[in-house]
Amino acid sequence: MTGTSGTGQPSLPGSPRAAVTEIFHHHYRRLVGLAGLMVDDRESAEEVVQDAFESLYRSWGRLRDPQAAVAYLNRSVVNGSRSRLRKRMTERAYDIPDAGTAPSAESLGLDRNERDELVEALRALPRRQREVMVLRYYLDLSEDQIAEWLGISNGSVKRHAFRATETLQKRMEAWA
Amino acid sequence: MNELETAITATLQAEAEGAAMTTDTTHEHEILNDRLDDVDRHRRRITWVGAIAAAAAIVLVIVGVRTLGTSHIPEPVSPSPSSVPRHVTTAFRPTVSLVVPAWVRDSTSAISTENDREAKWSVCDGGCGKGPSSVLAVILVASVLDPRSPTGYSAANQPEKFLASLQRSEAAGSLAITDRSTTTVGGFPAIVLTIDERRNVSNGFGCEIAPDQRCYDLSSDWDRLAVVDYHGSTLVLAASTNRSATDAVKADIAAQFDQMLTTVRFDPRPSPSAS
C-alpha cells in the first residue's frame, strides 16, 4: 500500500536507501537527459547524475519531502554539469546523440533539417547562454530561479537569454 | 511562447530524451548501489573513528586530571623530527615539505596524487577510484583564485581577494566561517579558518589560474583551511571531510591539520609561478 503525505505528495519508503532507489527509478533517465544537454556526452552525463544521487543519499537527513529531493537532484545535476564543463573548457568536443534514438522531427512539428540546425546552434552558444536556455526552456525555471542557480543577476539572465535567442533566430533565418 | 521558443523547447526535450534513451539504467543502478555501499561503509568507519577519538579524549582527560593531582609536572615531550617521515612534493610548485597527519600516514588506503598545481592525500574506504563517495578525508595543497573577481580569471591571485570571496559566500548563506585565526605557515603569513559548506556552489572555492583551470566547488563538506600569502599569491592548504561527520572526528582532523601546518616548509628558492 502506498500512502500519501498531508501535502498530497507521494510518500517514499522509510529507509533512505529504498527512497533513493525509488527516486532513481522515477527520475534517472530524465536527469541524464538534463545533464546531457549541458555536458554533451553521455558518459559524463551519467557520472554527473551518479554523483547527484550519491550526494542526495548523503544529505537525506536534511531533506523534508520527496519534492525537495527531486529539486535537490535537479540542482545537483546542473551544478555538477557546469563544474564538469568548466574543467574541460579547452578540450570541448561535441558528441551529437544518435538521431535514431530521439523522437522524430515530425512528431515535434519540426523539419528534421531544421531541428538539426537548431541543435547545432544551441550547442554552439557560449556556455553561459546555453545554460540559461536549458534552465529556461527545459527545466522551465523563472528568471529569478535561473539567477539564483547560476549565481548571476536577473539582468545577466535577461542579457544571456536575449543574446542566445537573437543568435538562434539569426541562425534559423539564415538557414531558411 | 513564440514559434522559436516552442521550437527550442521541443528541440531540447528531444535532445534530452535522446541522451536518456541510450543509458543503461540497470547497469547504472548497480553502479549507484556500489557507491551507496561505499557511503554506508564510510559512515560506519566515521562512527568508529569518532568513538575512538572520543575514547582517546576521555583517556587524555583522565591522564590530565591524574597529572594535576601530583606535585610532579613532567616536561613536555616533542616528537622526534627524525621519527616521522616528511613528504616533499616533486611536481607541485612551489616545492613543499610537510609531515602529513597520522590518519593519512597510518591508513592503508591513503592515496597520494600530485601535479604541478595540486598535491592531495585522500583517505578512502573501499577504494578511492570509485569516486568522491568513498573519500573519508582529504589534504589538499593548491593555488586558487577568487572566481568572482570583476576582471575574471586573469585577475591577480591575491589572498585577500580569496578571503573576501569566502566572506561574500558566507554573507550569501553558502558557508559558515568559524575559528578564524592568524598564524604563519612555513614562514609566510596565513589565515587559518574552519568552513562549513551549507550549499553546493560551483567554483565556490575558486579556480586555478591556468588555461585549463580546475575549479573547487562547495559541496556539503567541512574544511579546515589555511590561506597562505605566498609571495603575494594565494596558496591554500585544506583538510576536508563530509560535513555529516561527527564533531569529534572534525575536531580530530582539525587538530592534526593544525599540527601539520607547523611542519610545512617551502623551498627557499623563489617559485617561478609566484609573482
XYZ file of C-alpha atoms in Angstrom:
451
model
C 0.000 0.000 0.000
C 1.336 3.413 -0.936
C 0.453 6.213 1.432
C 0.345 9.941 0.796
C 1.571 12.734 2.966
C -0.539 15.571 4.208
C 0.610 17.822 1.366
C -0.567 15.388 -1.257
C 2.982 14.456 -2.234
C 3.530 10.728 -2.682
C 5.346 9.309 0.316
C 8.615 7.447 -0.013
C 9.786 4.234 1.603
C 11.018 4.679 5.149
C 14.682 3.845 4.662
C 16.850 6.408 2.857
C 18.321 3.657 0.689
C 14.902 2.491 -0.501
C 13.722 6.053 -1.010
C 16.762 6.998 -3.103
C 16.327 3.829 -5.139
C 12.707 4.671 -5.833
C 13.598 8.196 -6.893
C 16.340 6.748 -9.080
C 13.838 4.596 -10.954
C 11.494 7.537 -11.490
C 13.964 10.261 -12.393
C 17.252 8.761 -13.540
C 16.617 8.923 -17.282
C 15.209 12.436 -17.124
C 18.252 13.635 -15.185
C 20.648 12.009 -17.647
C 18.759 13.919 -20.324
C 19.196 17.171 -18.417
C 22.903 16.547 -17.831
C 23.261 15.517 -21.478
C 22.020 18.927 -22.572
C 24.762 20.588 -20.588
C 27.814 18.322 -20.885
C 27.361 16.966 -24.423
C 28.436 13.375 -23.876
C 26.526 10.547 -22.277
C 29.291 9.148 -20.076
C 29.867 12.485 -18.391
C 26.118 12.949 -18.040
C 25.809 9.552 -16.335
C 28.659 10.360 -13.949
C 27.132 13.717 -13.054
C 23.815 12.043 -12.268
C 25.505 9.300 -10.222
C 27.263 11.998 -8.203
C 23.944 13.762 -7.657
C 22.231 10.609 -6.361
C 25.125 9.846 -4.048
C 25.045 13.402 -2.747
C 21.287 13.055 -2.226
C 21.837 9.900 -0.189
C 24.440 11.654 1.945
C 22.109 14.606 2.521
C 18.938 12.609 3.023
C 18.523 13.561 6.680
C 18.251 17.252 5.787
C 15.517 16.865 3.168
C 11.949 17.313 4.201
C 9.903 15.728 1.406
C 10.178 13.913 -1.931
C 9.698 17.146 -3.864
C 12.706 18.614 -2.092
C 14.711 15.539 -3.085
C 13.848 15.977 -6.770
C 14.636 19.698 -6.614
C 17.942 18.829 -4.919
C 18.754 16.387 -7.718
C 17.919 18.905 -10.449
C 20.197 21.449 -8.896
C 22.986 18.976 -8.202
C 22.905 17.840 -11.816
C 23.056 21.423 -13.088
C 25.905 22.289 -10.709
C 27.776 19.084 -11.495
C 27.393 19.578 -15.221
C 28.635 23.149 -15.061
C 31.587 22.117 -12.943
C 32.496 19.357 -15.350
C 32.193 21.592 -18.372
C 34.413 24.198 -16.829
C 37.067 21.615 -16.106
C 37.389 20.713 -19.742
C 36.670 24.074 -21.274
C 39.624 23.849 -23.591
C 39.035 20.324 -24.777
C 35.363 20.552 -25.524
C 34.166 18.286 -28.270
C 30.600 17.839 -29.343
C 29.094 14.405 -29.448
C 25.707 14.591 -31.040
C 23.462 11.760 -29.796
C 22.300 9.229 -32.312
C 19.387 10.883 -34.053
C 17.736 7.499 -34.438
C 17.087 7.261 -30.709
C 15.500 10.695 -30.383
C 11.849 11.439 -31.068
C 11.202 12.049 -34.721
C 11.420 15.571 -36.028
C 7.972 15.199 -37.486
C 6.489 14.414 -34.074
C 7.772 17.784 -32.878
C 6.309 19.680 -35.766
C 9.818 20.490 -36.951
C 11.515 19.630 -40.157
C 14.418 17.233 -39.418
C 16.986 19.532 -41.013
C 15.523 22.473 -39.162
C 15.818 20.654 -35.879
C 19.390 19.563 -36.597
C 20.252 23.141 -37.397
C 18.717 24.293 -34.124
C 20.558 21.585 -32.176
C 23.835 22.672 -33.696
C 23.065 26.328 -32.997
C 22.182 25.580 -29.363
C 25.418 23.670 -28.891
C 27.442 26.443 -30.440
C 26.131 29.007 -27.942
C 28.590 30.319 -25.337
C 28.417 28.173 -22.219
C 26.562 30.652 -20.024
C 23.968 31.438 -22.716
C 23.378 27.756 -23.227
C 22.945 27.148 -19.501
C 20.350 29.901 -19.343
C 18.459 28.446 -22.311
C 18.456 24.919 -20.853
C 17.249 26.135 -17.471
C 14.630 28.381 -19.063
C 13.225 26.113 -21.750
C 13.969 22.612 -20.462
C 13.582 22.989 -16.706
C 11.090 25.829 -17.125
C 12.730 27.905 -14.401
C 11.874 31.546 -13.856
C 14.432 34.320 -14.340
C 14.722 34.643 -10.577
C 15.430 30.945 -10.185
C 17.967 30.914 -13.000
C 19.746 33.899 -11.468
C 19.937 32.119 -8.132
C 21.051 28.789 -9.572
C 23.799 30.319 -11.691
C 24.806 32.925 -9.124
C 24.270 35.836 -11.502
C 21.924 38.821 -11.543
C 18.477 38.872 -13.140
C 19.808 41.407 -15.610
C 22.535 38.980 -16.664
C 19.965 36.235 -17.139
C 17.943 38.548 -19.386
C 21.036 39.540 -21.359
C 22.182 35.951 -21.888
C 18.688 34.824 -22.878
C 18.279 37.761 -25.258
C 21.641 37.186 -26.943
C 21.050 33.460 -27.215
C 17.594 33.954 -28.715
C 18.954 36.536 -31.114
C 21.742 34.182 -32.222
C 19.330 31.288 -32.707
C 16.859 33.496 -34.570
C 19.556 34.711 -36.970
C 20.851 31.224 -37.498
C 17.413 29.848 -38.284
C 16.625 32.757 -40.605
C 19.927 32.309 -42.416
C 19.265 28.616 -42.761
C 15.739 29.174 -44.061
C 5.648 31.469 -26.198
C 6.549 32.321 -29.778
C 7.391 29.916 -32.580
C 11.144 29.971 -31.953
C 10.701 29.411 -28.226
C 8.387 26.478 -28.918
C 10.966 25.034 -31.287
C 13.744 25.492 -28.698
C 11.681 23.749 -26.016
C 10.799 20.874 -28.331
C 14.386 20.511 -29.525
C 15.806 20.479 -26.001
C 13.242 17.896 -24.942
C 14.065 15.709 -27.919
C 17.797 16.032 -27.250
C 17.350 15.170 -23.581
C 15.193 12.170 -24.411
C 17.750 11.070 -26.985
C 20.505 11.120 -24.356
C 18.268 9.429 -21.779
C 17.260 6.600 -24.097
C 20.846 5.469 -24.653
C 21.681 4.992 -20.978
C 21.616 1.515 -19.427
C 19.500 2.052 -16.321
C 20.085 -1.422 -14.897
C 23.850 -1.089 -15.129
C 23.767 2.433 -13.736
C 21.619 1.257 -10.831
C 24.235 -1.374 -9.997
C 26.912 1.341 -10.008
C 24.782 3.501 -7.731
C 24.292 0.592 -5.343
C 28.072 0.145 -5.126
C 28.502 3.829 -4.429
C 25.839 3.867 -1.736
C 27.507 0.822 -0.174
C 30.692 2.881 -0.031
C 28.830 5.721 1.666
C 27.453 3.305 4.268
C 30.920 1.866 4.906
C 32.270 5.396 5.197
C 29.624 6.269 7.786
C 30.371 3.165 9.830
C 34.067 3.989 9.681
C 33.434 7.599 10.718
C 31.363 6.352 13.652
C 34.227 4.137 14.755
C 36.803 6.871 14.294
C 34.576 9.217 16.294
C 34.186 6.661 19.063
C 37.918 6.072 19.175
C 38.626 9.816 19.197
C 36.109 10.310 21.982
C 37.656 7.465 23.944
C 41.116 8.937 23.400
C 39.889 12.321 24.607
C 38.492 10.728 27.745
C 41.805 8.960 28.382
C 43.649 12.259 27.940
C 41.326 13.998 30.386
C 41.823 11.225 32.928
C 45.584 11.359 32.477
C 45.447 15.162 32.772
C 43.436 15.009 35.982
C 45.813 12.462 37.472
C 48.795 14.557 36.461
C 47.293 17.645 38.084
C 46.844 15.607 41.220
C 50.575 15.088 41.619
C 53.231 17.599 42.530
C 55.492 16.494 39.685
C 54.801 18.146 36.331
C 56.599 16.247 33.583
C 58.450 18.087 30.847
C 56.554 18.130 27.552
C 57.960 15.635 25.132
C 58.243 16.749 21.499
C 58.056 14.100 18.845
C 61.415 13.435 17.365
C 61.502 15.083 13.939
C 63.540 12.234 12.568
C 60.984 9.655 13.679
C 58.277 10.881 11.318
C 58.813 10.847 7.563
C 58.421 14.153 5.735
C 56.765 14.350 2.366
C 58.432 16.569 -0.215
C 56.438 17.460 -3.312
C 58.116 16.715 -6.596
C 55.692 18.107 -9.171
C 53.779 20.713 -7.156
C 55.188 24.226 -7.301
C 56.316 25.707 -5.032
C 58.061 22.685 -3.569
C 56.516 21.941 -0.183
C 57.837 19.701 2.547
C 55.487 18.605 5.325
C 54.576 15.832 7.714
C 51.163 14.518 6.779
C 48.769 13.753 9.671
C 48.824 10.375 11.337
C 45.408 9.450 9.954
C 46.935 9.691 6.493
C 50.253 8.015 7.378
C 48.573 5.180 9.210
C 45.881 4.496 6.661
C 46.411 1.553 4.363
C 44.008 3.087 1.846
C 45.537 6.572 1.632
C 46.139 7.706 -1.919
C 48.541 10.462 -2.780
C 48.193 12.381 -6.038
C 50.265 15.281 -7.218
C 50.740 17.543 -10.185
C 52.192 20.987 -10.690
C 49.103 22.675 -9.237
C 47.810 20.285 -6.598
C 49.114 17.839 -4.017
C 46.475 15.701 -2.391
C 46.146 12.827 0.042
C 42.819 11.024 0.108
C 41.921 8.550 2.799
C 39.236 6.284 1.459
C 37.126 3.400 2.496
C 36.502 0.889 -0.236
C 38.803 2.373 -2.847
C 39.257 5.980 -3.865
C 38.996 5.015 -7.505
C 35.247 4.648 -7.159
C 34.697 8.353 -6.957
C 34.434 11.012 -4.301
C 31.886 8.933 -2.424
C 34.488 6.871 -0.686
C 36.733 9.725 0.371
C 36.876 10.000 4.147
C 39.167 12.957 4.279
C 41.453 14.927 2.030
C 44.526 17.038 2.499
C 44.918 19.454 -0.358
C 47.551 21.976 -1.289
C 46.563 24.187 -4.192
C 46.789 27.645 -5.676
C 43.366 29.136 -6.256
C 41.747 32.337 -7.427
C 38.696 34.307 -6.435
C 36.218 33.229 -9.117
C 34.042 36.295 -8.796
C 36.730 38.790 -9.468
C 35.326 41.504 -11.724
C 38.292 41.135 -14.025
C 37.793 37.408 -14.443
C 40.326 34.631 -14.455
C 43.241 36.849 -15.358
C 42.957 38.777 -12.114
C 45.773 38.783 -9.623
C 45.689 35.791 -7.324
C 45.681 37.718 -4.074
C 44.925 36.086 -0.720
C 42.755 38.964 0.432
C 40.547 38.536 -2.638
C 40.183 34.857 -1.911
C 39.223 35.565 1.688
C 36.835 38.295 0.557
C 35.201 35.782 -1.760
C 34.702 33.356 1.120
C 33.195 36.139 3.198
C 30.775 37.000 0.389
C 29.773 33.346 0.228
C 29.228 33.417 3.964
C 27.071 36.538 3.641
C 25.058 34.726 0.957
C 24.499 31.805 3.309
C 26.523 29.325 1.241
C 29.002 28.614 4.007
C 29.840 29.466 7.588
C 33.287 30.515 8.789
C 34.434 29.825 12.344
C 37.654 29.562 14.345
C 39.477 32.127 12.246
C 42.979 32.963 13.391
C 46.208 34.448 12.104
C 49.427 32.458 12.013
C 52.409 31.696 9.817
C 52.850 28.633 7.658
C 56.366 27.869 6.529
C 57.330 31.401 7.486
C 54.592 33.038 5.420
C 51.567 34.901 6.833
C 48.426 32.806 6.859
C 44.816 32.836 7.960
C 43.502 29.567 9.362
C 39.755 29.034 9.430
C 37.055 26.401 9.553
C 34.391 26.263 6.871
C 31.041 24.549 6.987
C 29.741 24.293 3.418
C 25.998 24.764 3.570
C 25.149 24.842 -0.123
C 26.540 23.281 -3.248
C 28.128 26.132 -5.187
C 30.096 25.583 -8.363
C 33.555 27.167 -8.100
C 32.701 28.351 -4.601
C 36.336 27.908 -3.592
C 37.767 29.385 -6.751
C 39.672 28.194 -9.768
C 43.286 27.703 -10.690
C 44.998 30.254 -12.852
C 45.599 28.288 -15.992
C 44.033 27.952 -19.419
C 42.560 24.580 -18.423
C 41.910 25.614 -14.842
C 40.186 23.280 -12.470
C 37.761 24.747 -10.035
C 36.844 23.856 -6.492
C 33.195 23.644 -5.575
C 31.373 23.985 -2.311
C 29.815 20.556 -1.932
C 28.499 19.887 1.551
C 31.935 19.372 3.015
C 33.555 20.556 6.184
C 37.002 22.062 5.784
C 39.878 23.303 7.860
C 41.685 25.815 5.678
C 44.970 27.673 5.742
C 45.109 30.558 3.276
C 48.782 31.354 2.882
C 50.095 34.593 1.462
C 52.937 33.052 -0.535
C 54.851 35.960 -2.056
C 51.517 37.759 -2.635
C 49.803 34.727 -4.198
C 47.123 32.562 -2.642
C 48.228 29.121 -1.593
C 45.608 27.058 0.151
C 46.114 24.044 2.357
C 42.963 22.239 3.375
C 41.700 19.224 5.236
C 38.198 18.188 4.227
C 35.644 15.666 5.251
C 31.921 15.314 4.830
C 30.010 17.833 6.917
C 27.916 14.980 8.308
C 30.988 13.677 10.169
C 30.734 13.854 13.948
C 32.109 16.834 15.846
C 34.704 14.553 17.419
C 36.006 13.488 14.018
C 36.105 17.080 12.787
C 37.941 18.198 15.901
C 40.478 15.428 15.447
C 41.023 16.294 11.795
C 41.372 19.998 12.637
C 43.873 19.325 15.411
C 46.006 17.111 13.206
C 45.788 19.547 10.317
C 46.867 22.450 12.532
C 49.754 20.308 13.744
C 50.643 19.569 10.112
C 50.804 23.310 9.375
C 53.634 23.677 11.867
C 55.675 21.200 9.838
C 55.300 22.958 6.461
C 58.468 24.196 4.809
C 58.700 25.852 1.409
C 61.605 25.592 -0.943
C 63.621 28.751 -0.220
C 64.200 29.260 -3.918
C 61.627 31.640 -5.417
C 58.943 29.857 -7.373
C 58.622 30.907 -10.995
C 54.838 30.861 -10.656
C 54.802 33.122 -7.619
C 54.910 36.752 -8.612
